[in-house]
XYZ file of C-alpha atoms in Angstrom:
781
model
C -1.986 26.974 -43.050
C -0.244 23.599 -42.002
C -1.956 20.406 -41.467
C -0.962 18.213 -38.595
C -1.814 14.275 -37.982
C -1.061 12.888 -34.115
C -1.783 9.723 -33.276
C -1.432 8.126 -29.289
C -1.819 4.947 -28.490
C -1.187 5.268 -24.191
C -1.076 1.152 -24.077
C 1.561 0.877 -26.084
C 3.274 4.639 -25.189
C 3.886 5.535 -29.192
C 2.776 8.314 -30.946
C 3.043 9.143 -34.810
C 3.751 12.874 -36.282
C 2.426 13.988 -39.731
C 3.254 17.780 -40.961
C 1.295 17.750 -44.377
C 1.885 13.981 -44.510
C 5.588 13.754 -44.139
C 6.866 11.981 -40.971
C 8.665 15.162 -38.314
C 12.984 14.478 -38.627
C 14.204 12.997 -35.862
C 15.539 16.228 -34.090
C 12.037 17.228 -33.635
C 10.853 17.602 -30.196
C 7.250 16.336 -32.079
C 9.362 13.509 -32.061
C 8.313 11.620 -29.368
C 8.620 7.934 -27.785
C 7.762 5.770 -24.725
C 6.050 8.925 -23.050
C 2.739 9.478 -21.911
C 0.847 12.370 -23.447
C -0.201 14.138 -20.253
C 3.828 14.392 -19.982
C 3.641 16.105 -22.706
C 0.567 17.862 -23.960
C 0.878 21.269 -22.193
C 3.864 22.295 -24.694
C 1.800 20.995 -27.438
C 1.063 24.071 -29.087
C 4.679 25.574 -28.159
C 6.451 22.358 -30.547
C 3.787 22.749 -33.367
C 5.138 26.430 -33.689
C 7.894 25.550 -33.708
C 7.594 23.061 -36.240
C 5.338 24.576 -38.367
C 6.402 28.090 -38.021
C 3.117 29.866 -38.597
C -0.422 30.491 -35.903
C -2.881 28.753 -37.994
C -2.609 25.007 -37.723
C -5.156 22.256 -38.266
C -4.765 19.372 -36.163
C -6.240 15.809 -36.305
C -6.016 13.723 -33.365
C -6.666 10.377 -33.210
C -6.807 8.620 -29.759
C -9.113 8.191 -27.534
C -12.136 10.458 -26.056
C -10.020 11.396 -23.403
C -6.777 12.014 -24.105
C -8.519 14.140 -27.132
C -9.860 16.440 -23.784
C -6.432 16.850 -22.930
C -5.481 17.961 -26.565
C -8.405 20.825 -27.249
C -7.740 22.099 -23.671
C -4.349 23.267 -24.465
C -5.323 23.982 -27.878
C -7.657 26.887 -25.653
C -4.281 27.098 -24.017
C -2.789 28.376 -26.814
C -5.634 30.629 -28.206
C -5.532 33.158 -25.416
C -1.506 34.076 -27.032
C -2.632 33.965 -30.496
C -2.166 30.237 -31.791
C -4.895 28.658 -33.369
C -5.334 25.108 -33.421
C -7.972 23.760 -34.753
C -8.682 20.215 -33.346
C -10.583 17.783 -35.071
C -11.280 13.822 -33.446
C -11.035 10.800 -35.301
C -11.978 8.881 -32.988
C -10.714 4.787 -32.178
C -11.808 1.991 -31.429
C -11.373 0.308 -28.654
C -11.581 -3.326 -27.216
C -13.307 -3.196 -23.957
C -11.082 -5.444 -20.960
C -7.757 -5.664 -22.478
C -6.244 -6.948 -19.187
C -8.967 -9.972 -19.262
C -7.896 -10.895 -22.442
C -3.918 -10.754 -21.981
C -4.481 -12.441 -18.990
C -5.947 -15.003 -21.554
C -2.986 -14.978 -23.843
C -0.645 -15.572 -20.539
C -3.057 -19.158 -19.686
C -2.045 -20.081 -23.257
C 1.230 -18.783 -23.089
C 1.793 -21.118 -19.972
C 0.838 -23.866 -22.202
C 2.439 -23.495 -25.365
C 6.002 -25.009 -26.310
C 8.794 -22.713 -24.594
C 9.988 -23.749 -21.211
C 11.743 -20.298 -20.741
C 8.007 -19.082 -20.784
C 6.399 -21.050 -17.637
C 9.335 -19.946 -15.169
C 8.440 -19.178 -11.770
C 10.019 -15.305 -12.172
C 7.827 -14.709 -15.312
C 4.799 -16.121 -13.748
C 5.272 -14.449 -10.609
C 6.591 -10.797 -12.251
C 2.873 -11.230 -15.075
C 0.993 -11.853 -11.265
C 2.450 -8.984 -9.716
C 2.025 -6.996 -12.752
C -1.847 -7.895 -13.171
C -2.379 -7.840 -8.555
C -1.036 -4.192 -9.097
C -3.231 -1.500 -6.183
C -4.000 2.091 -7.602
C -4.236 4.264 -4.323
C -6.150 7.107 -3.781
C -4.558 9.097 -0.818
C -6.290 11.286 1.280
C -5.301 13.623 3.077
C -6.898 17.054 5.594
C -6.199 19.151 8.205
C -7.882 19.568 11.294
C -11.792 19.673 11.004
C -11.863 19.475 7.058
C -14.308 16.351 7.613
C -11.965 13.626 5.886
C -13.794 10.673 7.547
C -17.306 11.422 6.443
C -15.708 12.292 3.493
C -14.316 8.395 3.147
C -17.425 7.689 4.520
C -19.661 8.901 1.598
C -17.599 7.051 -0.243
C -17.596 3.805 1.088
C -21.884 4.835 1.299
C -21.459 3.853 4.401
C -20.826 5.275 8.108
C -17.191 2.957 8.905
C -14.289 6.139 9.502
C -15.318 7.280 13.233
C -15.433 11.293 12.430
C -14.716 13.464 15.847
C -14.470 17.345 15.302
C -11.046 16.895 15.659
C -8.136 15.481 13.920
C -8.625 11.858 15.007
C -7.136 10.024 12.460
C -3.793 8.841 13.808
C -3.786 5.046 11.888
C -2.694 4.587 8.181
C -5.889 2.641 7.123
C -5.802 1.041 3.980
C -8.913 0.373 2.386
C -9.014 -1.872 -0.961
C -11.759 -2.785 -3.568
C -12.984 -6.325 -3.591
C -16.963 -5.877 -4.276
C -17.480 -7.932 -0.424
C -20.495 -7.335 0.781
C -19.279 -6.533 4.411
C -15.794 -4.709 5.389
C -12.439 -7.610 6.531
C -9.557 -6.154 8.549
C -6.109 -7.294 8.881
C -4.429 -5.311 11.319
C -0.681 -4.399 12.294
C 1.103 -2.458 15.437
C 4.147 -0.407 14.740
C 6.796 -3.712 14.309
C 4.451 -4.375 11.253
C 3.709 -7.810 12.915
C -0.275 -8.566 13.764
C -1.945 -7.769 16.217
C -5.288 -8.802 15.165
C -8.268 -10.000 12.020
C -11.496 -8.740 12.349
C -14.223 -10.946 9.727
C -16.760 -8.181 10.258
C -15.678 -4.831 10.793
C -18.076 -2.315 11.468
C -17.729 1.562 12.670
C -17.160 0.712 16.907
C -14.123 -1.907 16.319
C -12.242 1.516 13.972
C -13.635 3.604 16.503
C -11.772 1.324 18.990
C -8.700 0.301 17.012
C -8.404 4.080 15.960
C -7.874 5.114 18.900
C -5.234 2.177 20.198
C -1.764 3.505 20.434
C -0.286 0.172 19.853
C -2.162 0.289 16.343
C 0.187 1.477 12.903
C -2.004 0.140 10.186
C -5.171 -1.159 9.406
C -5.579 -3.592 5.578
C -9.411 -3.476 5.094
C -10.927 -4.814 2.284
C -14.494 -3.782 1.011
C -17.151 -3.113 -1.598
C -16.070 0.383 -2.594
C -19.453 1.278 -4.892
C -18.084 3.702 -7.337
C -15.499 1.320 -9.070
C -15.724 -2.220 -10.213
C -13.127 -4.842 -8.706
C -12.274 -6.755 -11.925
C -11.465 -3.001 -13.390
C -8.884 -2.047 -11.186
C -7.536 -2.883 -7.414
C -8.775 0.972 -6.166
C -7.363 1.253 -2.233
C -8.175 4.221 -0.401
C -5.303 5.465 1.892
C -6.592 7.164 4.946
C -3.629 8.781 6.237
C -2.785 10.659 9.435
C -3.615 14.165 9.858
C -0.036 16.275 9.791
C 0.337 17.028 13.662
C -1.694 13.435 15.394
C 0.803 10.994 14.357
C 2.135 8.696 17.189
C 4.427 7.001 14.384
C 7.353 9.016 12.736
C 6.811 6.920 9.609
C 3.206 8.017 9.053
C 4.511 11.212 8.344
C 7.157 10.140 6.099
C 4.489 8.256 3.985
C 2.598 11.344 4.159
C 5.451 13.508 2.463
C 6.241 9.795 0.176
C 2.796 9.973 -1.844
C 2.672 13.644 -2.057
C 6.343 13.429 -3.776
C 7.198 14.696 -7.389
C 8.307 10.188 -7.557
C 4.473 9.607 -6.714
C 2.223 8.757 -9.533
C -0.762 8.319 -7.034
C -4.367 10.249 -6.474
C -3.898 12.598 -4.086
C -7.646 14.316 -2.498
C -6.505 17.492 -0.260
C -9.221 17.806 2.192
C -9.891 21.790 2.773
C -12.334 23.307 5.177
C -14.086 25.720 2.821
C -15.065 27.333 6.679
C -11.408 27.645 7.728
C -9.069 27.687 4.843
C -5.707 29.661 5.878
C -3.972 27.033 8.693
C -0.334 26.201 10.318
C -1.039 23.012 8.756
C -2.003 23.537 5.573
C 1.036 25.725 5.137
C 4.231 22.902 4.569
C 1.973 20.438 2.872
C 0.580 22.498 0.379
C 3.992 24.185 0.149
C 5.162 20.589 -1.141
C 2.411 19.820 -3.101
C 3.568 22.767 -5.578
C 6.749 21.716 -5.789
C 5.462 17.919 -6.904
C 3.101 19.544 -9.143
C 5.529 21.427 -11.452
C 7.148 18.228 -12.391
C 6.051 16.061 -15.304
C 3.301 18.025 -16.876
C -0.419 17.401 -16.672
C -0.306 14.457 -15.051
C 1.397 15.766 -11.997
C -1.777 18.207 -11.556
C -4.751 15.607 -12.524
C -3.376 13.535 -9.465
C -4.375 16.255 -7.057
C -7.901 17.149 -6.670
C -8.357 19.543 -3.706
C -12.057 19.062 -2.633
C -13.426 22.269 -0.439
C -16.053 20.182 1.613
C -18.854 22.055 3.715
C -18.808 24.858 0.903
C -23.432 24.526 1.895
C -22.199 25.610 5.324
C -21.987 29.589 4.028
C -25.525 32.229 4.469
C -27.001 33.306 1.707
C -25.310 36.892 1.746
C -21.665 34.592 0.756
C -21.345 33.582 -3.595
C -20.251 29.392 -4.095
C -17.771 30.830 -7.145
C -16.297 33.573 -4.594
C -15.672 31.676 -2.161
C -14.082 29.371 -4.433
C -12.420 31.654 -5.911
C -10.787 32.985 -2.848
C -9.478 28.829 -2.143
C -7.320 29.314 -5.683
C -5.772 32.422 -4.763
C -5.290 30.678 -1.144
C -3.800 28.014 -3.509
C -2.098 30.047 -5.856
C -0.603 31.718 -1.924
C 1.550 28.528 -2.429
C 3.050 28.677 -5.760
C -0.353 26.245 -6.637
C -1.468 27.139 -10.104
C -4.577 26.113 -12.099
C -5.416 23.359 -9.599
C -8.332 21.183 -9.923
C -10.794 21.724 -7.655
C -14.259 20.057 -6.570
C -16.596 21.777 -4.324
C -18.413 19.077 -2.103
C -20.615 18.583 0.917
C -19.667 14.732 2.250
C -22.081 14.914 4.975
C -25.054 15.057 3.053
C -23.766 12.641 0.525
C -23.260 10.552 3.629
C -26.781 11.274 4.850
C -28.512 10.222 1.156
C -26.407 7.201 0.878
C -26.778 5.812 4.723
C -29.516 8.231 6.839
C -32.787 7.875 4.032
C -31.004 5.193 2.196
C -32.335 2.834 5.469
C -35.589 5.324 6.778
C -37.826 7.790 5.839
C -39.460 8.314 8.871
C -39.648 12.394 9.602
C -39.958 12.261 13.682
C -36.166 10.840 13.230
C -33.970 13.676 13.397
C -31.439 12.509 11.700
C -33.845 11.787 8.718
C -35.553 15.129 9.363
C -32.191 16.989 9.026
C -30.835 15.202 6.110
C -34.396 15.797 4.491
C -33.799 19.044 4.977
C -30.079 19.085 3.257
C -31.658 17.334 0.505
C -34.967 20.118 -0.335
C -31.683 22.315 0.428
C -29.318 21.493 -2.446
C -32.959 21.097 -5.102
C -33.951 23.870 -4.370
C -30.503 26.653 -4.402
C -29.185 26.108 -7.664
C -25.986 27.454 -6.572
C -25.449 25.039 -4.778
C -25.482 22.581 -7.367
C -21.350 21.368 -7.310
C -21.176 20.473 -10.474
C -21.805 23.335 -12.195
C -18.262 24.285 -10.770
C -15.959 21.010 -11.619
C -12.980 21.283 -14.009
C -14.304 18.363 -15.998
C -13.725 17.529 -19.708
C -17.571 17.795 -21.665
C -17.938 13.510 -21.900
C -17.334 13.458 -17.913
C -19.856 16.335 -17.653
C -22.355 15.171 -20.163
C -22.206 11.501 -18.066
C -23.415 13.457 -15.043
C -25.736 15.212 -17.032
C -27.503 12.459 -18.074
C -27.629 10.666 -14.883
C -29.553 14.118 -13.306
C -32.345 13.735 -15.639
C -33.141 10.360 -15.303
C -33.093 11.452 -11.531
C -35.518 14.484 -12.847
C -37.786 12.195 -14.473
C -38.057 9.886 -11.865
C -38.441 12.333 -9.130
C -35.863 10.937 -7.211
C -34.293 13.979 -5.047
C -32.378 12.302 -3.360
C -29.864 11.007 -6.376
C -30.763 14.730 -7.656
C -29.287 16.275 -4.343
C -26.312 13.842 -4.009
C -25.477 14.928 -7.867
C -25.502 18.525 -6.203
C -23.030 17.642 -3.314
C -20.165 16.993 -5.277
C -19.671 13.455 -4.854
C -20.469 12.070 -7.546
C -17.960 14.181 -9.962
C -15.629 13.649 -7.252
C -16.264 9.811 -7.986
C -15.868 10.672 -11.491
C -12.302 12.703 -11.406
C -11.210 9.345 -10.107
C -12.436 7.501 -12.474
C -11.484 9.036 -15.478
C -8.137 9.224 -13.265
C -7.963 5.204 -13.635
C -9.289 5.189 -17.439
C -6.585 7.684 -18.546
C -3.545 6.673 -15.988
C -3.974 3.985 -14.284
C -5.422 1.149 -16.471
C -2.939 1.955 -19.609
C -0.086 2.115 -17.717
C -1.136 -1.328 -15.520
C -1.878 -2.946 -19.407
C 1.441 -1.870 -20.628
C 3.613 -3.152 -17.316
C 1.642 -6.611 -18.073
C 2.371 -7.259 -21.040
C 6.086 -5.713 -20.701
C 6.112 -8.642 -18.064
C 6.634 -11.593 -20.869
C 7.014 -9.408 -24.520
C 10.870 -9.515 -24.009
C 10.868 -13.279 -23.234
C 8.905 -13.555 -26.281
C 11.600 -11.432 -28.565
C 14.474 -13.462 -26.567
C 13.086 -16.770 -27.745
C 11.676 -15.920 -31.293
C 15.394 -14.741 -31.719
C 16.965 -17.737 -30.345
C 15.134 -20.143 -32.716
C 15.328 -18.302 -36.027
C 19.465 -18.948 -35.299
C 18.197 -22.306 -35.372
C 16.080 -22.127 -38.298
C 19.615 -19.893 -40.029
C 21.381 -22.956 -39.796
C 19.305 -25.712 -40.121
C 18.075 -24.558 -44.015
C 21.901 -22.720 -44.307
C 23.760 -26.173 -45.559
C 26.467 -24.841 -46.964
C 27.661 -21.914 -44.390
C 27.844 -24.396 -41.615
C 30.998 -25.295 -41.211
C 31.615 -21.628 -41.367
C 29.102 -20.395 -38.890
C 30.730 -22.564 -36.266
C 34.194 -21.498 -36.374
C 32.437 -18.199 -36.143
C 30.450 -19.440 -32.582
C 34.682 -20.845 -31.485
C 35.518 -17.007 -31.956
C 32.642 -15.771 -29.600
C 32.979 -19.003 -27.029
C 36.858 -17.396 -26.815
C 35.647 -13.828 -26.317
C 33.567 -15.331 -23.656
C 36.169 -17.089 -21.865
C 39.022 -14.607 -22.757
C 40.385 -13.743 -18.400
C 41.903 -10.578 -20.112
C 37.912 -9.250 -21.243
C 36.616 -10.764 -18.808
C 39.020 -8.478 -16.536
C 38.471 -5.310 -18.537
C 34.697 -5.527 -18.196
C 35.407 -5.939 -14.666
C 37.365 -2.730 -13.932
C 34.787 -0.975 -16.520
C 32.026 -2.226 -14.007
C 33.994 -1.317 -10.769
C 34.411 2.416 -12.415
C 30.903 3.027 -12.422
C 30.522 6.060 -9.556
C 28.700 8.163 -8.316
C 29.976 9.494 -5.094
C 30.622 13.068 -6.486
C 26.799 13.232 -7.475
C 25.050 12.091 -4.710
C 27.444 14.299 -2.440
C 26.512 17.679 -4.591
C 22.477 16.826 -4.716
C 22.737 15.776 -1.068
C 24.243 19.173 -0.055
C 21.562 20.364 -2.604
C 18.531 18.932 -0.849
C 20.178 20.192 3.357
C 20.548 23.432 0.809
C 17.185 23.413 0.065
C 15.659 22.701 3.598
C 17.904 25.701 5.004
C 16.463 28.003 3.280
C 12.955 26.635 4.105
C 14.475 26.880 7.608
C 15.948 30.044 7.678
C 12.372 32.663 8.363
C 11.539 30.515 11.265
C 14.885 31.337 12.940
C 15.240 35.025 12.153
C 11.272 36.199 12.480
C 11.539 37.498 9.336
C 7.881 37.898 8.035
C 6.976 37.201 4.711
C 9.589 35.120 3.314
C 9.850 33.401 0.595
C 11.144 30.282 -0.608
C 13.635 29.125 -2.984
C 10.690 28.280 -5.135
C 8.472 31.870 -4.340
C 6.050 29.785 -2.401
C 5.184 31.402 1.438
C 6.425 30.476 4.240
C 4.418 31.269 7.845
C 7.066 33.008 10.143
C 7.713 32.090 13.813
C 7.958 36.026 14.641
C 4.423 36.677 13.482
C 3.349 34.212 15.791
C 5.169 35.595 18.817
C 5.076 39.242 17.888
C 1.528 40.088 19.641
C 3.105 37.970 22.674
C 6.873 39.639 22.598
C 7.015 41.179 26.270
C 6.780 45.744 25.942
C 10.620 46.406 26.540
C 12.779 48.284 23.892
C 14.947 44.281 23.034
C 12.557 43.430 20.706
C 14.462 39.546 20.833
C 13.042 39.048 24.518
C 9.720 37.169 24.112
C 7.795 36.200 27.162
C 7.421 31.941 27.964
C 3.515 32.441 26.250
C 5.085 33.494 23.365
C 8.178 30.769 23.522
C 5.447 27.428 23.759
C 4.005 29.003 20.791
C 6.466 29.152 18.769
C 7.777 25.888 19.580
C 4.771 24.378 18.852
C 4.395 25.425 15.345
C 8.629 25.584 15.367
C 8.101 21.836 16.094
C 5.126 20.850 13.717
C 7.448 22.674 10.785
C 10.577 20.779 11.580
C 9.333 17.522 11.593
C 7.676 17.980 8.253
C 10.984 19.484 7.051
C 12.649 16.070 9.160
C 10.506 13.967 6.362
C 10.514 16.660 3.405
C 14.152 15.645 3.769
C 14.317 11.734 4.041
C 11.635 12.088 1.143
C 13.963 13.758 -1.234
C 16.686 11.471 0.386
C 15.392 8.145 -0.413
C 14.095 9.586 -3.804
C 17.742 10.590 -4.538
C 18.900 7.098 -3.200
C 16.551 5.474 -5.737
C 17.709 7.182 -8.822
C 21.653 6.506 -7.677
C 20.826 3.065 -7.673
C 18.362 2.716 -10.674
C 21.171 4.665 -12.756
C 23.829 2.395 -11.577
C 21.814 -0.811 -13.247
C 21.444 0.705 -15.715
C 24.564 1.962 -16.676
C 25.368 -1.787 -16.129
C 22.806 -3.277 -17.761
C 24.623 -1.107 -20.730
C 27.608 -1.937 -19.862
C 27.016 -6.253 -20.649
C 24.615 -5.303 -23.981
C 28.182 -3.393 -24.775
C 29.703 -6.402 -24.012
C 27.609 -8.980 -25.714
C 27.578 -6.264 -28.913
C 31.944 -6.866 -28.432
C 30.424 -9.966 -28.689
C 28.815 -10.607 -31.789
C 30.075 -8.342 -33.723
C 31.613 -10.690 -36.142
C 28.905 -13.074 -36.385
C 27.142 -12.844 -39.351
C 23.656 -14.779 -38.866
C 20.508 -13.113 -38.542
C 18.991 -13.503 -35.747
C 21.379 -14.951 -33.208
C 22.128 -11.470 -31.656
C 20.916 -12.343 -28.222
C 19.665 -10.399 -25.616
C 20.587 -12.048 -22.259
C 20.208 -8.280 -20.629
C 16.580 -8.516 -21.036
C 16.273 -11.601 -19.552
C 17.292 -11.261 -16.317
C 15.285 -7.849 -16.521
C 12.730 -9.086 -14.199
C 14.390 -10.070 -11.431
C 15.958 -6.738 -10.684
C 12.632 -6.055 -10.778
C 9.191 15.560 18.005
C 10.635 18.776 19.798
C 9.699 19.430 23.107
C 9.202 22.827 24.085
C 9.920 22.262 28.338
C 13.706 21.031 27.218
C 14.706 23.646 24.678
C 13.151 26.928 26.722
C 14.573 25.311 30.336
C 18.128 26.849 29.198
C 16.977 29.910 27.419
C 15.804 31.018 30.139
C 17.264 34.594 32.313
C 16.132 36.848 34.717
C 15.373 40.795 34.730
C 14.319 43.389 37.204
C 10.987 44.635 35.371
C 9.033 48.017 36.215
C 5.475 46.934 36.729
C 3.328 50.165 38.087
C 4.395 52.815 40.216
C 3.434 53.587 43.283
C 4.011 56.263 45.851
C 5.739 56.230 49.239
C 6.620 58.233 52.188
C 9.664 60.378 52.486
C 11.195 58.275 55.833
C 14.672 59.999 55.940
C 12.812 63.548 55.976
C 13.296 64.525 59.879
C 13.351 67.317 61.892
C 16.816 66.610 63.405
C 18.538 66.657 59.855
C 18.204 69.823 58.406
C 20.101 68.676 55.457
C 16.072 67.178 54.370
C 13.964 70.069 55.566
C 13.844 70.647 51.642
C 13.463 67.175 50.190
C 9.761 66.435 49.659
C 7.928 64.472 51.780
C 6.316 62.211 49.591
C 8.035 60.652 46.607
C 7.029 58.302 43.169
C 8.971 54.573 43.331
C 9.618 52.475 40.301
C 7.679 49.312 41.391
C 9.639 46.430 40.092
C 9.048 42.428 40.173
C 11.850 39.527 39.278
C 9.912 38.294 35.557
C 11.054 35.304 33.303
C 11.322 35.779 29.538
C 13.115 33.920 26.591
C 15.991 35.701 24.452
C 14.327 35.009 21.428
C 18.046 34.555 19.906
C 19.302 31.731 22.674
C 16.124 29.883 21.245
C 16.790 30.079 17.296
C 20.288 28.970 18.103
C 18.522 25.860 20.459
C 16.407 25.515 17.262
C 19.252 25.557 15.104
C 22.351 23.539 15.925
C 19.957 20.605 16.945
C 18.339 20.698 13.832
C 21.310 21.540 11.228
C 23.188 18.748 12.809
C 19.581 15.978 12.235
C 19.672 17.443 8.857
C 23.587 16.979 7.835
C 23.833 13.231 9.431
C 20.347 12.639 7.099
C 22.457 13.432 4.034
C 25.815 11.854 5.474
C 23.797 8.647 5.821
C 22.360 8.569 2.541
C 25.605 9.072 0.909
C 26.779 6.906 2.702
C 23.704 4.296 2.347
C 23.950 4.892 -0.918
C 27.265 3.850 -1.477
C 26.749 0.694 0.655
C 23.573 0.414 -2.195
C 26.026 0.813 -4.958
C 28.896 -1.653 -3.666
C 25.199 -4.441 -3.933
C 24.477 -3.433 -6.458
C 27.668 -3.948 -8.289
C 28.774 -7.308 -6.612
C 24.530 -8.610 -7.784
C 25.220 -7.392 -11.105
C 28.114 -9.287 -11.045
C 27.021 -12.535 -10.186
C 23.889 -11.966 -12.705
C 26.821 -11.099 -15.714
C 28.956 -14.596 -14.642
C 25.011 -16.542 -14.611
C 24.812 -14.326 -17.855
C 27.083 -15.374 -19.239
C 26.947 -19.220 -18.577
C 23.520 -19.173 -20.113
C 25.017 -17.809 -23.644
C 27.671 -20.558 -23.174
C 24.235 -23.222 -22.928
C 23.051 -21.165 -26.031
C 26.453 -21.431 -28.270
C 26.402 -25.249 -27.588
C 22.826 -25.945 -28.685
C 23.760 -24.153 -31.645
C 27.114 -25.640 -32.402
C 25.457 -28.745 -32.455
C 23.048 -27.501 -34.921
C 26.263 -26.264 -36.838
C 27.680 -30.485 -37.125
C 24.400 -32.748 -36.393
C 22.609 -33.278 -40.000
C 20.611 -35.228 -38.919
C 19.532 -33.170 -35.750
C 19.215 -29.486 -37.961
C 17.082 -31.400 -40.179
C 14.888 -33.052 -36.913
C 14.763 -29.568 -35.801
C 13.681 -27.073 -38.247
C 10.282 -28.812 -38.747
C 9.549 -28.200 -34.219
C 11.746 -25.063 -34.951
C 8.945 -23.430 -37.655
C 6.211 -24.196 -35.638
C 7.615 -22.996 -32.275
C 7.650 -19.499 -34.468
C 4.774 -19.573 -36.290
C 3.242 -20.265 -32.994
C 4.789 -17.177 -30.992
C 4.283 -14.902 -34.375
C 0.400 -15.906 -33.331
C 0.309 -14.601 -29.717
C 2.345 -11.501 -30.933
C -0.409 -10.467 -33.153
C -3.165 -11.296 -31.085
C -1.151 -8.797 -28.519
C -1.006 -6.056 -30.465
C -4.261 -6.374 -31.771
C -5.242 -6.009 -28.073
C -3.207 -3.120 -27.502
C -3.837 -1.649 -30.978
C -6.620 1.326 -30.581
């Protein structure tokens, strides 16, 4: 039996691991740093088994309640394969409202003695980190009830709800706790076309129907969150096949992509699970969920709406099991499924909150839904959700209060599944968004504090060390010589120029295109039941065409109706594929630029290390690269079919014809039959399936390669630009370093200045230490 102790701090992203009281080795996979617990908690049992070499482990976990729940879940999964991990929790004392406390400290910094901490770039970076939005993207296929669900979350009817995939604009609803909703409306060019000081359902309906409107930014109250805790934004995305703007589809795939960290509410219609619209999106979701550990799974919440519409003969559990099987067919394992009735929740929060008149039909129907949920225990959806024990307990307490107060509407609201869904979103915010935001806020000025401290320590060393001042002055002069050395400067510039990722970018871009072609092939071949390289299912165009195929001995011929159906489905698929490829290529470019930036900074860091390697004064090892780190901060089927149409004579029946050739004056015809059977033919149009496939294949292939080529060219240009930018920045940093060296030299030759500055420097260092202590206390758990 091994005893393991793990302490995890989500605000510092630090993990401390002890096994039988001893630290783990540096090369151990348990030696984890700068990673969210949820990125590695699934592998924790494997790491422990590897390190402890036993299947009996006592684990003490010191951390937050939410993180403890995830460790406990990992231990339960490990038990299924015979690894016994007994987990006990050491609760931690958390300081509430860390963000406000850090903001107060930043105000103190702006009033402090360091001018470099008051620069506009530092203040701007801090404000940007503090005001960062947390997005919850809502995506759904036709008739899933997306607008109704958003309205239920808002507690009022704001989004137009129709029995179709009506959303044609992107609507972002930002929580600011205001009593009324306001809006700024943008056209496809990104220009403001109008503003609304009091947004209503009628206005939203008009805006959503306006083809000139591309995006609507809304501000108002989202009741289940507090704007002081997090800047939550509900994003209503266009339906997969109802986007007037090609960028909208790309935006949908961007928020679904593996590089995104936003929460996704994927709304599904419980009464109509399998749709063509679902296939492409769910396959892409599956790919995203396989990267990034538990956090990637947690951010996808599958809401099964309209589950209360099943009859008494249907089981809710069996319906949810079908949903799991349906998602598994698309490669999605262990999904977070939340059953819900958005309409019931909306009625409770609007209709029943405004009136109690049974003569009103809407009120009467709403009360009927309340009775249905309260009387039928199987419709208590809170019992089916995958929330951890602490969150379930919170909901149970709320339900008990409602029962004690005989508040039947509140009871039905909880049973409707909307309250557990809101709790799931809140939990994600507390577990991921809030700690990440706090870390980003601190990071904006923490390195600046260290740089200021390092420089003042150098001043202090020189002021106190009178006997070595001449020696120090000579060493500083040596650094200056190196800094100004033309040969060294040329070598550094050459090193920067040698950084090249063209081959790597081309290889990755070709992989993206190949992956797209793999998904494309089944549609062109008509092969049924195909799977892609990730073993996720692909709906086949051949399956749709089959029922329309002209009944001949040549199966490559399909009717015009079949061709139209095929092309409509294929058009949807290729549009999705195009958006997916664009997002993948953009990620490639961003990663390339990010890698270029990191490598360039490392080159400069190595240069600085070379300059200061002979300097013996503690604290003079400046990190100017950190000082500049904050600056980086569709297919028309008619056009395709027209060239694929051919004509042929087709036997459509038979008819009896009199033999007019049989005559008394033609003896050679006397023995011919009086009547004979003749094939009845007519000229029909058909579509040659092979030609049609080639018509599809050529432009799509060309488009894929053009995308790839454009991405590679763009990456090259971006690399060139970032090199030029960094080269200029490095020159500025060299000047900054030279200024600091000049300042330090004065202390080596001016005794009076050194002594006068000593007390001032000591006070500044004391101030810095106090500030850093305050920050550390806030970030501790």
